[in-house]
Amino acid sequence: NNFLISGALIVFFGLLGTINSLFNTLIFYIFGLNKNGSTSLESVVGNAWRGLSPSAELVGEYFAFAILIYALNKITTKQKINNIEVLLLIVNLFGLFRSNNRAALILLILIPLFFYYRDLILERKYIFILLIIILCFCYFFLFFDYDYDSGSQMILVESMRNSNIDIEWDNYNQDNIQANPT
């Protein structure tokens, strides 16, 4: 429960800092942060909301870890969930959703499913290993459509878009990249 409470406080202070810049500055100095909190609730050009954390990936992994520890505890002890815990789970899920950490979300779904169905998985482990290998190949060969060159060009384009340098990169070079990807 302490992980859920801490996650809810991270979301609360992150939202409080987002609402008012004075609160953002006070939270920065009171908590001794090394980076100012987010100033808006919107995602920043494909990046994720990080609240008062210095990294969106880090805070997303924290939310997922807190929910995972809670879920595994409830699965192993078979305790019921009370209303306060449901509220804390919703707040932590909101933080995980806003942090846009897909890897943590996928693992948050898969690990409790594994623990819940571990007897069935261990009985038929070869079928599940084959299924996982097939899913990995399908992901990398069917859905991952960028090669190294186009991926590096896209990173450079995004860095130029988010910099303070005024270059007409988008109009001229984006058409050339799409017309000639290599």
Short mmCIF file of N, CA and C in Angstrom, two decimals:
data_model
loop_
_atom_site.label_atom_id
_atom_site.label_comp_id
_atom_site.label_asym_id
_atom_site.label_seq_id
_atom_site.Cartn_x
_atom_site.Cartn_y
_atom_site.Cartn_z
N ASN A 1 0.82 -1.21 0.00
CA ASN A 1 0.00 0.00 0.00
C ASN A 1 0.86 1.26 0.00
N ASN A 2 2.03 1.18 0.60
CA ASN A 2 2.90 2.36 0.63
C ASN A 2 3.35 2.76 -0.77
N PHE A 3 3.58 1.78 -1.64
CA PHE A 3 3.94 2.10 -3.02
C PHE A 3 2.79 2.83 -3.72
N LEU A 4 1.57 2.37 -3.50
CA LEU A 4 0.41 3.02 -4.12
C LEU A 4 0.22 4.43 -3.58
N ILE A 5 0.42 4.61 -2.28
CA ILE A 5 0.28 5.95 -1.68
C ILE A 5 1.35 6.88 -2.24
N SER A 6 2.58 6.39 -2.35
CA SER A 6 3.67 7.21 -2.91
C SER A 6 3.39 7.58 -4.36
N GLY A 7 2.89 6.61 -5.14
CA GLY A 7 2.54 6.90 -6.53
C GLY A 7 1.43 7.93 -6.64
N ALA A 8 0.43 7.82 -5.75
CA ALA A 8 -0.66 8.80 -5.77
C ALA A 8 -0.15 10.19 -5.40
N LEU A 9 0.80 10.26 -4.46
CA LEU A 9 1.37 11.56 -4.09
C LEU A 9 2.21 12.14 -5.23
N ILE A 10 2.90 11.28 -5.96
CA ILE A 10 3.66 11.76 -7.13
C ILE A 10 2.72 12.36 -8.16
N VAL A 11 1.60 11.69 -8.43
CA VAL A 11 0.62 12.21 -9.38
C VAL A 11 0.01 13.51 -8.85
N PHE A 12 -0.34 13.53 -7.55
CA PHE A 12 -0.96 14.72 -6.97
C PHE A 12 -0.05 15.93 -7.06
N PHE A 13 1.21 15.79 -6.63
CA PHE A 13 2.13 16.93 -6.68
C PHE A 13 2.50 17.28 -8.12
N GLY A 14 2.54 16.29 -8.99
CA GLY A 14 2.78 16.58 -10.40
C GLY A 14 1.65 17.39 -11.01
N LEU A 15 0.42 17.03 -10.69
CA LEU A 15 -0.73 17.80 -11.18
C LEU A 15 -0.78 19.18 -10.54
N LEU A 16 -0.44 19.27 -9.26
CA LEU A 16 -0.42 20.55 -8.58
C LEU A 16 0.61 21.48 -9.21
N GLY A 17 1.78 20.95 -9.54
CA GLY A 17 2.81 21.75 -10.20
C GLY A 17 2.43 22.12 -11.63
N THR A 18 1.64 21.27 -12.27
CA THR A 18 1.19 21.56 -13.63
C THR A 18 0.17 22.69 -13.66
N ILE A 19 -0.66 22.76 -12.63
CA ILE A 19 -1.73 23.76 -12.59
C ILE A 19 -1.19 25.16 -12.41
N ASN A 20 -0.20 25.32 -11.53
CA ASN A 20 0.29 26.65 -11.18
C ASN A 20 1.81 26.66 -11.19
N SER A 21 2.40 27.66 -11.84
CA SER A 21 3.86 27.73 -11.92
C SER A 21 4.48 28.04 -10.57
N LEU A 22 3.76 28.74 -9.68
CA LEU A 22 4.28 29.00 -8.34
C LEU A 22 4.41 27.69 -7.56
N PHE A 23 3.38 26.84 -7.65
CA PHE A 23 3.46 25.52 -7.02
C PHE A 23 4.59 24.69 -7.62
N ASN A 24 4.77 24.81 -8.91
CA ASN A 24 5.83 24.07 -9.58
C ASN A 24 7.19 24.47 -9.02
N THR A 25 7.41 25.77 -8.85
CA THR A 25 8.67 26.25 -8.30
C THR A 25 8.84 25.83 -6.84
N LEU A 26 7.77 25.94 -6.05
CA LEU A 26 7.85 25.53 -4.65
C LEU A 26 8.13 24.03 -4.51
N ILE A 27 7.49 23.23 -5.33
CA ILE A 27 7.72 21.78 -5.30
C ILE A 27 9.15 21.47 -5.70
N PHE A 28 9.66 22.20 -6.68
CA PHE A 28 11.05 22.02 -7.12
C PHE A 28 12.02 22.27 -5.96
N TYR A 29 11.81 23.35 -5.20
CA TYR A 29 12.74 23.68 -4.11
C TYR A 29 12.49 22.85 -2.86
N ILE A 30 11.24 22.60 -2.51
CA ILE A 30 10.94 21.85 -1.28
C ILE A 30 11.41 20.41 -1.38
N PHE A 31 11.15 19.75 -2.52
CA PHE A 31 11.53 18.35 -2.67
C PHE A 31 12.96 18.17 -3.18
N GLY A 32 13.64 19.26 -3.50
CA GLY A 32 15.03 19.17 -3.95
C GLY A 32 15.18 18.45 -5.27
N LEU A 33 14.29 18.74 -6.21
CA LEU A 33 14.33 18.07 -7.51
C LEU A 33 15.49 18.61 -8.35
N ASN A 34 15.95 17.81 -9.29
CA ASN A 34 17.02 18.27 -10.17
C ASN A 34 16.50 18.81 -11.49
N LYS A 35 15.18 18.79 -11.68
CA LYS A 35 14.57 19.27 -12.91
C LYS A 35 13.17 19.77 -12.57
N ASN A 36 12.77 20.90 -13.16
CA ASN A 36 11.42 21.40 -12.91
C ASN A 36 10.38 20.41 -13.40
N GLY A 37 9.25 20.39 -12.76
CA GLY A 37 8.17 19.51 -13.17
C GLY A 37 7.54 19.96 -14.48
N SER A 38 6.69 19.11 -15.02
CA SER A 38 5.99 19.44 -16.27
C SER A 38 5.12 20.67 -16.07
N THR A 39 5.03 21.49 -17.09
CA THR A 39 4.22 22.71 -16.99
C THR A 39 2.86 22.56 -17.64
N SER A 40 2.62 21.44 -18.30
CA SER A 40 1.30 21.20 -18.90
C SER A 40 0.98 19.72 -18.82
N LEU A 41 -0.30 19.42 -18.90
CA LEU A 41 -0.73 18.02 -18.86
C LEU A 41 -0.57 17.33 -20.19
N GLU A 42 -0.37 18.11 -21.23
CA GLU A 42 -0.25 17.53 -22.57
C GLU A 42 1.10 16.86 -22.74
N SER A 43 1.12 15.86 -23.60
CA SER A 43 2.39 15.23 -23.95
C SER A 43 3.21 16.20 -24.78
N VAL A 44 4.51 16.13 -24.63
CA VAL A 44 5.40 17.07 -25.32
C VAL A 44 5.95 16.39 -26.56
N VAL A 45 5.39 16.73 -27.73
CA VAL A 45 5.84 16.28 -29.04
C VAL A 45 6.24 14.80 -29.04
N GLY A 46 5.29 13.93 -28.82
CA GLY A 46 5.56 12.50 -28.86
C GLY A 46 6.15 11.97 -27.58
N ASN A 47 6.55 12.84 -26.68
CA ASN A 47 7.09 12.39 -25.41
C ASN A 47 5.93 12.28 -24.43
N ALA A 48 6.20 11.91 -23.21
CA ALA A 48 5.13 11.66 -22.26
C ALA A 48 5.16 12.66 -21.12
N TRP A 49 4.06 12.76 -20.41
CA TRP A 49 3.96 13.61 -19.23
C TRP A 49 4.74 12.95 -18.11
N ARG A 50 5.54 13.73 -17.40
CA ARG A 50 6.39 13.16 -16.36
C ARG A 50 6.07 13.71 -14.99
N GLY A 51 5.14 14.64 -14.88
CA GLY A 51 4.79 15.20 -13.58
C GLY A 51 5.98 15.89 -12.95
N LEU A 52 6.33 15.51 -11.72
CA LEU A 52 7.48 16.13 -11.08
C LEU A 52 8.74 15.28 -11.19
N SER A 53 8.66 14.17 -11.89
CA SER A 53 9.81 13.30 -12.07
C SER A 53 10.73 13.85 -13.16
N PRO A 54 12.04 13.60 -13.08
CA PRO A 54 12.93 14.05 -14.13
C PRO A 54 12.80 13.25 -15.42
N SER A 55 12.17 12.07 -15.36
CA SER A 55 12.08 11.21 -16.53
C SER A 55 10.71 10.54 -16.57
N ALA A 56 10.07 10.60 -17.73
CA ALA A 56 8.76 9.96 -17.89
C ALA A 56 8.89 8.44 -17.84
N GLU A 57 9.98 7.90 -18.38
CA GLU A 57 10.18 6.45 -18.35
C GLU A 57 10.34 5.96 -16.92
N LEU A 58 11.10 6.70 -16.13
CA LEU A 58 11.34 6.32 -14.74
C LEU A 58 10.06 6.33 -13.94
N VAL A 59 9.28 7.36 -14.05
CA VAL A 59 8.06 7.44 -13.26
C VAL A 59 7.03 6.41 -13.76
N GLY A 60 7.02 6.12 -15.06
CA GLY A 60 6.13 5.08 -15.57
C GLY A 60 6.50 3.71 -15.03
N GLU A 61 7.79 3.44 -14.94
CA GLU A 61 8.23 2.18 -14.37
C GLU A 61 7.90 2.10 -12.89
N TYR A 62 7.98 3.23 -12.19
CA TYR A 62 7.61 3.22 -10.77
C TYR A 62 6.13 2.90 -10.60
N PHE A 63 5.27 3.54 -11.39
CA PHE A 63 3.83 3.27 -11.28
C PHE A 63 3.54 1.80 -11.58
N ALA A 64 4.16 1.27 -12.62
CA ALA A 64 3.94 -0.13 -12.98
C ALA A 64 4.45 -1.06 -11.87
N PHE A 65 5.60 -0.73 -11.29
CA PHE A 65 6.15 -1.55 -10.21
C PHE A 65 5.24 -1.53 -8.99
N ALA A 66 4.72 -0.35 -8.65
CA ALA A 66 3.82 -0.25 -7.50
C ALA A 66 2.55 -1.07 -7.71
N ILE A 67 1.98 -0.99 -8.90
CA ILE A 67 0.77 -1.75 -9.20
C ILE A 67 1.08 -3.24 -9.23
N LEU A 68 2.24 -3.61 -9.79
CA LEU A 68 2.63 -5.01 -9.87
C LEU A 68 2.82 -5.62 -8.48
N ILE A 69 3.53 -4.94 -7.61
CA ILE A 69 3.73 -5.44 -6.24
C ILE A 69 2.38 -5.61 -5.54
N TYR A 70 1.51 -4.64 -5.71
CA TYR A 70 0.19 -4.71 -5.10
C TYR A 70 -0.61 -5.89 -5.66
N ALA A 71 -0.60 -6.05 -6.98
CA ALA A 71 -1.37 -7.14 -7.61
C ALA A 71 -0.83 -8.50 -7.21
N LEU A 72 0.49 -8.67 -7.19
CA LEU A 72 1.06 -9.95 -6.80
C LEU A 72 0.77 -10.26 -5.33
N ASN A 73 0.78 -9.24 -4.50
CA ASN A 73 0.42 -9.44 -3.09
C ASN A 73 -1.03 -9.89 -2.95
N LYS A 74 -1.91 -9.28 -3.69
CA LYS A 74 -3.33 -9.65 -3.61
C LYS A 74 -3.58 -11.04 -4.20
N ILE A 75 -2.84 -11.40 -5.25
CA ILE A 75 -3.01 -12.73 -5.85
C ILE A 75 -2.52 -13.82 -4.90
N THR A 76 -1.37 -13.61 -4.28
CA THR A 76 -0.81 -14.66 -3.42
C THR A 76 -1.54 -14.77 -2.09
N THR A 77 -1.98 -13.65 -1.52
CA THR A 77 -2.68 -13.72 -0.23
C THR A 77 -4.18 -13.88 -0.38
N LYS A 78 -4.72 -13.67 -1.57
CA LYS A 78 -6.15 -13.80 -1.87
C LYS A 78 -7.02 -12.91 -0.96
N GLN A 79 -6.50 -11.70 -0.72
CA GLN A 79 -7.25 -10.72 0.06
C GLN A 79 -8.17 -9.93 -0.85
N LYS A 80 -9.21 -9.36 -0.26
CA LYS A 80 -10.11 -8.51 -1.03
C LYS A 80 -9.56 -7.09 -1.11
N ILE A 81 -10.00 -6.38 -2.13
CA ILE A 81 -9.56 -5.01 -2.35
C ILE A 81 -10.60 -4.07 -1.74
N ASN A 82 -10.14 -3.11 -0.93
CA ASN A 82 -11.10 -2.14 -0.36
C ASN A 82 -11.18 -0.90 -1.24
N ASN A 83 -12.08 0.01 -0.87
CA ASN A 83 -12.37 1.18 -1.72
C ASN A 83 -11.19 2.14 -1.82
N ILE A 84 -10.45 2.32 -0.75
CA ILE A 84 -9.30 3.23 -0.78
C ILE A 84 -8.23 2.70 -1.72
N GLU A 85 -8.02 1.38 -1.69
CA GLU A 85 -7.04 0.78 -2.58
C GLU A 85 -7.45 0.91 -4.04
N VAL A 86 -8.75 0.82 -4.31
CA VAL A 86 -9.24 1.01 -5.69
C VAL A 86 -8.95 2.44 -6.15
N LEU A 87 -9.18 3.41 -5.29
CA LEU A 87 -8.89 4.81 -5.63
C LEU A 87 -7.40 5.01 -5.89
N LEU A 88 -6.55 4.43 -5.03
CA LEU A 88 -5.11 4.55 -5.23
C LEU A 88 -4.66 3.85 -6.51
N LEU A 89 -5.27 2.71 -6.83
CA LEU A 89 -4.95 2.02 -8.09
C LEU A 89 -5.32 2.86 -9.30
N ILE A 90 -6.47 3.51 -9.24
CA ILE A 90 -6.91 4.35 -10.36
C ILE A 90 -5.95 5.52 -10.56
N VAL A 91 -5.51 6.14 -9.47
CA VAL A 91 -4.57 7.26 -9.58
C VAL A 91 -3.24 6.79 -10.16
N ASN A 92 -2.76 5.63 -9.71
CA ASN A 92 -1.50 5.10 -10.23
C ASN A 92 -1.64 4.68 -11.69
N LEU A 93 -2.78 4.13 -12.07
CA LEU A 93 -3.01 3.79 -13.47
C LEU A 93 -3.07 5.04 -14.34
N PHE A 94 -3.64 6.11 -13.80
CA PHE A 94 -3.64 7.39 -14.52
C PHE A 94 -2.22 7.87 -14.74
N GLY A 95 -1.38 7.79 -13.71
CA GLY A 95 0.02 8.19 -13.85
C GLY A 95 0.75 7.33 -14.86
N LEU A 96 0.49 6.01 -14.85
CA LEU A 96 1.11 5.11 -15.82
C LEU A 96 0.65 5.42 -17.23
N PHE A 97 -0.63 5.70 -17.38
CA PHE A 97 -1.18 6.05 -18.70
C PHE A 97 -0.56 7.34 -19.23
N ARG A 98 -0.46 8.36 -18.39
CA ARG A 98 0.09 9.64 -18.83
C ARG A 98 1.59 9.57 -19.09
N SER A 99 2.29 8.65 -18.41
CA SER A 99 3.73 8.54 -18.62
C SER A 99 4.04 7.83 -19.94
N ASN A 100 3.06 7.17 -20.52
CA ASN A 100 3.18 6.56 -21.85
C ASN A 100 4.31 5.54 -21.93
N ASN A 101 4.48 4.75 -20.88
CA ASN A 101 5.52 3.73 -20.84
C ASN A 101 4.89 2.40 -21.24
N ARG A 102 4.96 2.08 -22.53
CA ARG A 102 4.28 0.89 -23.05
C ARG A 102 4.93 -0.40 -22.57
N ALA A 103 6.24 -0.41 -22.44
CA ALA A 103 6.92 -1.62 -21.99
C ALA A 103 6.51 -1.97 -20.57
N ALA A 104 6.43 -0.97 -19.71
CA ALA A 104 6.00 -1.22 -18.33
C ALA A 104 4.55 -1.68 -18.29
N LEU A 105 3.71 -1.11 -19.14
CA LEU A 105 2.30 -1.51 -19.18
C LEU A 105 2.13 -2.96 -19.66
N ILE A 106 2.88 -3.34 -20.66
CA ILE A 106 2.80 -4.72 -21.17
C ILE A 106 3.28 -5.70 -20.11
N LEU A 107 4.40 -5.39 -19.47
CA LEU A 107 4.89 -6.27 -18.41
C LEU A 107 3.95 -6.29 -17.22
N LEU A 108 3.29 -5.18 -16.95
CA LEU A 108 2.31 -5.14 -15.87
C LEU A 108 1.13 -6.06 -16.15
N ILE A 109 0.81 -6.25 -17.40
CA ILE A 109 -0.27 -7.17 -17.76
C ILE A 109 0.22 -8.62 -17.78
N LEU A 110 1.40 -8.85 -18.34
CA LEU A 110 1.89 -10.22 -18.53
C LEU A 110 2.34 -10.90 -17.24
N ILE A 111 3.00 -10.20 -16.35
CA ILE A 111 3.52 -10.84 -15.14
C ILE A 111 2.41 -11.34 -14.21
N PRO A 112 1.37 -10.55 -13.90
CA PRO A 112 0.29 -11.14 -13.08
C PRO A 112 -0.44 -12.28 -13.79
N LEU A 113 -0.58 -12.20 -15.13
CA LEU A 113 -1.20 -13.31 -15.84
C LEU A 113 -0.35 -14.58 -15.73
N PHE A 114 0.96 -14.42 -15.79
CA PHE A 114 1.84 -15.57 -15.62
C PHE A 114 1.67 -16.18 -14.23
N PHE A 115 1.65 -15.35 -13.19
CA PHE A 115 1.51 -15.89 -11.84
C PHE A 115 0.13 -16.50 -11.61
N TYR A 116 -0.88 -15.95 -12.26
CA TYR A 116 -2.23 -16.49 -12.09
C TYR A 116 -2.37 -17.84 -12.80
N TYR A 117 -1.76 -17.96 -13.98
CA TYR A 117 -1.88 -19.19 -14.78
C TYR A 117 -0.58 -20.01 -14.80
N ARG A 118 0.26 -19.89 -13.80
CA ARG A 118 1.58 -20.54 -13.84
C ARG A 118 1.50 -22.05 -13.87
N ASP A 119 0.52 -22.66 -13.22
CA ASP A 119 0.40 -24.11 -13.26
C ASP A 119 0.09 -24.61 -14.67
N LEU A 120 -0.81 -23.92 -15.35
CA LEU A 120 -1.15 -24.29 -16.72
C LEU A 120 0.05 -24.06 -17.65
N ILE A 121 0.77 -22.98 -17.44
CA ILE A 121 1.93 -22.67 -18.29
C ILE A 121 3.04 -23.70 -18.08
N LEU A 122 3.30 -24.08 -16.84
CA LEU A 122 4.37 -25.03 -16.57
C LEU A 122 4.04 -26.43 -17.09
N GLU A 123 2.76 -26.79 -17.14
CA GLU A 123 2.37 -28.09 -17.71
C GLU A 123 2.62 -28.13 -19.21
N ARG A 124 2.34 -27.05 -19.88
CA ARG A 124 2.46 -26.99 -21.34
C ARG A 124 3.48 -25.93 -21.74
N LYS A 125 4.66 -25.99 -21.15
CA LYS A 125 5.64 -24.93 -21.35
C LYS A 125 6.15 -24.84 -22.77
N TYR A 126 6.25 -25.95 -23.48
CA TYR A 126 6.78 -25.90 -24.85
C TYR A 126 5.83 -25.16 -25.79
N ILE A 127 4.56 -25.31 -25.58
CA ILE A 127 3.58 -24.60 -26.40
C ILE A 127 3.69 -23.09 -26.15
N PHE A 128 3.84 -22.68 -24.90
CA PHE A 128 3.94 -21.27 -24.58
C PHE A 128 5.26 -20.66 -25.05
N ILE A 129 6.34 -21.41 -24.97
CA ILE A 129 7.63 -20.92 -25.47
C ILE A 129 7.55 -20.71 -26.98
N LEU A 130 6.95 -21.66 -27.69
CA LEU A 130 6.78 -21.53 -29.13
C LEU A 130 5.88 -20.34 -29.47
N LEU A 131 4.82 -20.13 -28.71
CA LEU A 131 3.93 -19.00 -28.92
C LEU A 131 4.64 -17.67 -28.71
N ILE A 132 5.48 -17.58 -27.68
CA ILE A 132 6.23 -16.35 -27.42
C ILE A 132 7.22 -16.07 -28.54
N ILE A 133 7.89 -17.11 -29.02
CA ILE A 133 8.85 -16.92 -30.13
C ILE A 133 8.12 -16.45 -31.39
N ILE A 134 6.98 -17.03 -31.69
CA ILE A 134 6.20 -16.62 -32.86
C ILE A 134 5.74 -15.17 -32.73
N LEU A 135 5.29 -14.78 -31.54
CA LEU A 135 4.86 -13.39 -31.33
C LEU A 135 6.01 -12.41 -31.48
N CYS A 136 7.19 -12.77 -31.00
CA CYS A 136 8.36 -11.89 -31.15
C CYS A 136 8.73 -11.72 -32.62
N PHE A 137 8.74 -12.82 -33.37
CA PHE A 137 9.06 -12.72 -34.79
C PHE A 137 8.01 -11.90 -35.53
N CYS A 138 6.75 -12.10 -35.21
CA CYS A 138 5.69 -11.31 -35.86
C CYS A 138 5.87 -9.83 -35.58
N TYR A 139 6.20 -9.49 -34.36
CA TYR A 139 6.38 -8.08 -34.03
C TYR A 139 7.55 -7.49 -34.80
N PHE A 140 8.68 -8.14 -34.80
CA PHE A 140 9.86 -7.55 -35.42
C PHE A 140 9.81 -7.56 -36.93
N PHE A 141 9.15 -8.53 -37.53
CA PHE A 141 9.14 -8.60 -38.99
C PHE A 141 7.90 -7.99 -39.63
N LEU A 142 6.80 -7.94 -38.91
CA LEU A 142 5.58 -7.41 -39.51
C LEU A 142 5.27 -5.98 -39.08
N PHE A 143 5.52 -5.65 -37.82
CA PHE A 143 5.10 -4.35 -37.31
C PHE A 143 6.23 -3.34 -37.21
N PHE A 144 7.45 -3.78 -37.10
CA PHE A 144 8.60 -2.88 -36.98
C PHE A 144 9.13 -2.60 -38.37
N ASP A 145 8.74 -1.47 -38.95
CA ASP A 145 9.01 -1.22 -40.36
C ASP A 145 10.13 -0.22 -40.62
N TYR A 146 10.90 0.17 -39.61
CA TYR A 146 11.99 1.13 -39.83
C TYR A 146 13.33 0.40 -39.83
N ASP A 147 14.14 0.73 -40.81
CA ASP A 147 15.51 0.21 -40.79
C ASP A 147 16.39 1.22 -40.06
N TYR A 148 17.66 0.92 -39.96
CA TYR A 148 18.58 1.75 -39.18
C TYR A 148 18.72 3.15 -39.78
N ASP A 149 18.84 3.25 -41.09
CA ASP A 149 19.05 4.56 -41.73
C ASP A 149 17.84 5.47 -41.57
N SER A 150 16.65 4.95 -41.84
CA SER A 150 15.47 5.81 -41.71
C SER A 150 15.20 6.15 -40.25
N GLY A 151 15.49 5.23 -39.33
CA GLY A 151 15.32 5.53 -37.91
C GLY A 151 16.25 6.63 -37.44
N SER A 152 17.50 6.60 -37.88
CA SER A 152 18.45 7.65 -37.48
C SER A 152 18.07 8.99 -38.10
N GLN A 153 17.55 8.98 -39.34
CA GLN A 153 17.10 10.22 -39.96
C GLN A 153 15.90 10.80 -39.22
N MET A 154 15.01 9.92 -38.77
CA MET A 154 13.84 10.41 -38.04
C MET A 154 14.24 11.00 -36.69
N ILE A 155 15.25 10.44 -36.04
CA ILE A 155 15.73 11.00 -34.78
C ILE A 155 16.30 12.40 -35.01
N LEU A 156 17.07 12.56 -36.08
CA LEU A 156 17.63 13.88 -36.39
C LEU A 156 16.54 14.88 -36.73
N VAL A 157 15.53 14.46 -37.47
CA VAL A 157 14.44 15.36 -37.83
C VAL A 157 13.70 15.82 -36.58
N GLU A 158 13.40 14.89 -35.66
CA GLU A 158 12.70 15.25 -34.43
C GLU A 158 13.54 16.16 -33.55
N SER A 159 14.85 15.94 -33.51
CA SER A 159 15.71 16.82 -32.71
C SER A 159 15.76 18.21 -33.30
N MET A 160 15.75 18.33 -34.61
CA MET A 160 15.74 19.65 -35.24
C MET A 160 14.40 20.35 -35.02
N ARG A 161 13.32 19.61 -35.04
CA ARG A 161 12.00 20.21 -34.80
C ARG A 161 11.90 20.78 -33.39
N ASN A 162 12.50 20.10 -32.42
CA ASN A 162 12.37 20.52 -31.03
C ASN A 162 13.48 21.46 -30.59
N SER A 163 14.37 21.83 -31.47
CA SER A 163 15.44 22.74 -31.11
C SER A 163 15.00 24.18 -31.35
N ASN A 164 15.85 25.10 -30.99
CA ASN A 164 15.56 26.52 -31.20
C ASN A 164 16.10 27.03 -32.52
N ILE A 165 16.61 26.14 -33.35
CA ILE A 165 17.18 26.53 -34.65
C ILE A 165 16.05 26.62 -35.66
N ASP A 166 15.95 27.74 -36.34
CA ASP A 166 14.88 27.94 -37.32
C ASP A 166 15.37 27.53 -38.70
N ILE A 167 15.09 26.29 -39.06
CA ILE A 167 15.45 25.77 -40.38
C ILE A 167 14.17 25.20 -40.98
N GLU A 168 13.95 25.46 -42.24
CA GLU A 168 12.77 24.92 -42.92
C GLU A 168 13.00 23.45 -43.22
N TRP A 169 13.22 22.66 -42.21
CA TRP A 169 13.54 21.24 -42.36
C TRP A 169 12.30 20.44 -42.73
N ASP A 170 11.19 20.77 -42.13
CA ASP A 170 10.00 19.97 -42.30
C ASP A 170 9.51 19.94 -43.74
N ASN A 171 9.42 21.10 -44.35
CA ASN A 171 8.82 21.16 -45.68
C ASN A 171 9.72 20.55 -46.75
N TYR A 172 10.99 20.88 -46.72
CA TYR A 172 11.88 20.46 -47.79
C TYR A 172 12.38 19.03 -47.61
N ASN A 173 12.94 18.73 -46.48
CA ASN A 173 13.60 17.44 -46.29
C ASN A 173 12.63 16.29 -45.99
N GLN A 174 11.49 16.57 -45.42
CA GLN A 174 10.51 15.51 -45.16
C GLN A 174 10.01 14.92 -46.47
N ASP A 175 9.80 15.79 -47.48
CA ASP A 175 9.37 15.28 -48.78
C ASP A 175 10.47 14.43 -49.42
N ASN A 176 11.74 14.83 -49.25
CA ASN A 176 12.85 14.07 -49.81
C ASN A 176 13.02 12.73 -49.09
N ILE A 177 12.82 12.69 -47.78
CA ILE A 177 12.95 11.43 -47.04
C ILE A 177 11.86 10.46 -47.46
N GLN A 178 10.65 10.95 -47.66
CA GLN A 178 9.56 10.06 -48.05
C GLN A 178 9.73 9.60 -49.48
N ALA A 179 10.25 10.45 -50.35
CA ALA A 179 10.42 10.07 -51.75
C ALA A 179 11.61 9.13 -51.94
N ASN A 180 12.69 9.35 -51.19
CA ASN A 180 13.90 8.57 -51.32
C ASN A 180 14.35 8.13 -49.92
N PRO A 181 13.83 7.02 -49.38
CA PRO A 181 14.14 6.64 -48.00
C PRO A 181 15.57 6.24 -47.75
N THR A 182 16.37 5.92 -48.75
CA THR A 182 17.76 5.52 -48.49
C THR A 182 18.74 6.61 -48.76
#
